[in-house]
Amino acid sequence: MNPEIFTELSIILLITLVITGIIKILRQPAIIGYIISGIFAGPFVFNIISSHDTLYAFSQIGVALLLFLVGLNLNPKVIKDVGKISLVAGLGQVIFTTTIGFFIIRYFGFDNVTSLYMAIALAFSSTIIIMKLLSDKHDLETLYGKISIGFLIVQDFIAIFILLVISTLNSTGEVLSFTIGTILKGLGSLSILFLLTIYILPSLTNKIAKSQEYLLLFSITWCFIIASAFNYLNFSIEAGALLAGITLSMSPYHFEISSRLRPLRDFFLILFFIILGSEMVFSNVIQNLPAIIILSLFVLIGNPLIVMIIMGTLGYTKRNGFLCGLTVAQISEFSLILITLGISVGHLDKEVLSVVTKIGLITFAGSTYLIIYSNKIYSKISKYLQIFERKGSKVDEHKYHENDDHDIILFGYNRIGLDIMESLRKIKKKFLIIDYDPEIINRLSKEGYDCRYGDANDSELLNELNFSKAKMIISTIPLVETNLLIINKIKETNKKTIISVVAHEIEDAELLYEQGATYVIMPHFLGGQHFSTMIERNKLKMNKFLEEKIKHLEHLNKRKRINSRPLHHHR
């Protein structure tokens, strides 16, 4: 490597390290730090990027690897696993955001093609940011977390389709004519990839996977060869990288490939965002400021409202609609890649990329704080969100009478709730199930269980429930704020009631005990205690553990049948 390039890259990475460190202290996504670092390294501040072509080539490798890994994790089988709500919400949000966004952008004087590109860019949400924030909040297993992940998967499939469409554009930005030759060329390429995926790759990867280093080398080579082949056929490198990943997504080694390639992808992708920041144009910032502000507000407020309307129409609570809505309150890495591709095919100029990047910075930062403090925000504005909760829906058919007496009230029919419900049936106690998933409530009602659709955070619901005769209240909801609300309400009406709640952290359990919980269930610790009991009971006898295995598999299959909802896919 040229020593000057090496020195230049070292300085750029040092700037990025410092700025991203500050950004992390502010609890913001690292992508903001990368883009700001590019602004500092670019001509607007220090102007230290002289080897632009080399760094740009590195950044394009990052984009190709990103799309390769996206394809690698988009197993074609998962489309049936996202569920009706994720499919409808994902498609609906993209369609409505694109349509409304298009007219807003046209109002600011952008032409039709530019408006369409920008509107589509505003419709996608950041998978990386949302996954990180939900994981930090331990919300990946909640209903809204599963739904959000589901429509992110739907968005990924839409993005793939759009990228493939863009790959039919030539360097002048004109759409290639769909002659017989063009159609045959595309179908032929896909057919060859399909045949390779079915008949060649499985046996080939089985042999290559004996060496992890060789598997890594093969994966990178496969990505580059397929991407180059598609580029040669006048399709885009990005589309080729995506399809290369999809062809390996059925491989049993795709997790191993993904984990080994991720650090490499991250490094080159950092350079992509740095280059993106360095190319931002500030000469027309005052002129474009109204558009940037309005479009940022549209993403931060408009996108959540669209999702809330869709989910309310489908019968979900205002809380779930609100929390899901916040997960689409930012644009995506795909948005920036889409605009970059639009520039490469001659449809857009670099000023558009600058505008969209500024919108990205605002929405990345704003949505992060919205999601971090979502529960506090909801508690403040929940009374104004009633319009987003449809009354008279199918879930409201399960009427609950205030005078109904139940020995036990169970909040949350999830993994723990299912086991608890089975035990309650065995002891023949009358119990009521409260859950905020309308599909679960409909299923339980059909099976003859006393149940009610509602959110434990809803004070109106807690006021309507008859706690005075209840001997036990069980909450499987792992949110401290929710459980404290339940505990305080029960203490007001019946101090003799046994109160059992769930917590994941020791500090949370201690707080719940202090506030009046009778017993705090900690699933992780209970799992360890159960296995310890198995060791003491079975010693080291293989046949005993195999018997436990058979019982466990039977239990898992039973749960799978009972809880066969299509919202359990994780990327």
Coordinates of C-alpha atoms in Angstrom, one line a residue, residues 281-289:
V281 CA -22.7 19.2 0.3
F282 CA -23.3 22.2 2.5
S283 CA -23.5 25.0 -0.1
N284 CA -27.3 24.7 -0.4
V285 CA -28.0 23.7 3.2
I286 CA -30.1 26.9 3.8
Q287 CA -32.1 26.4 0.6
N288 CA -32.8 22.7 1.5
L289 CA -33.3 23.2 5.2

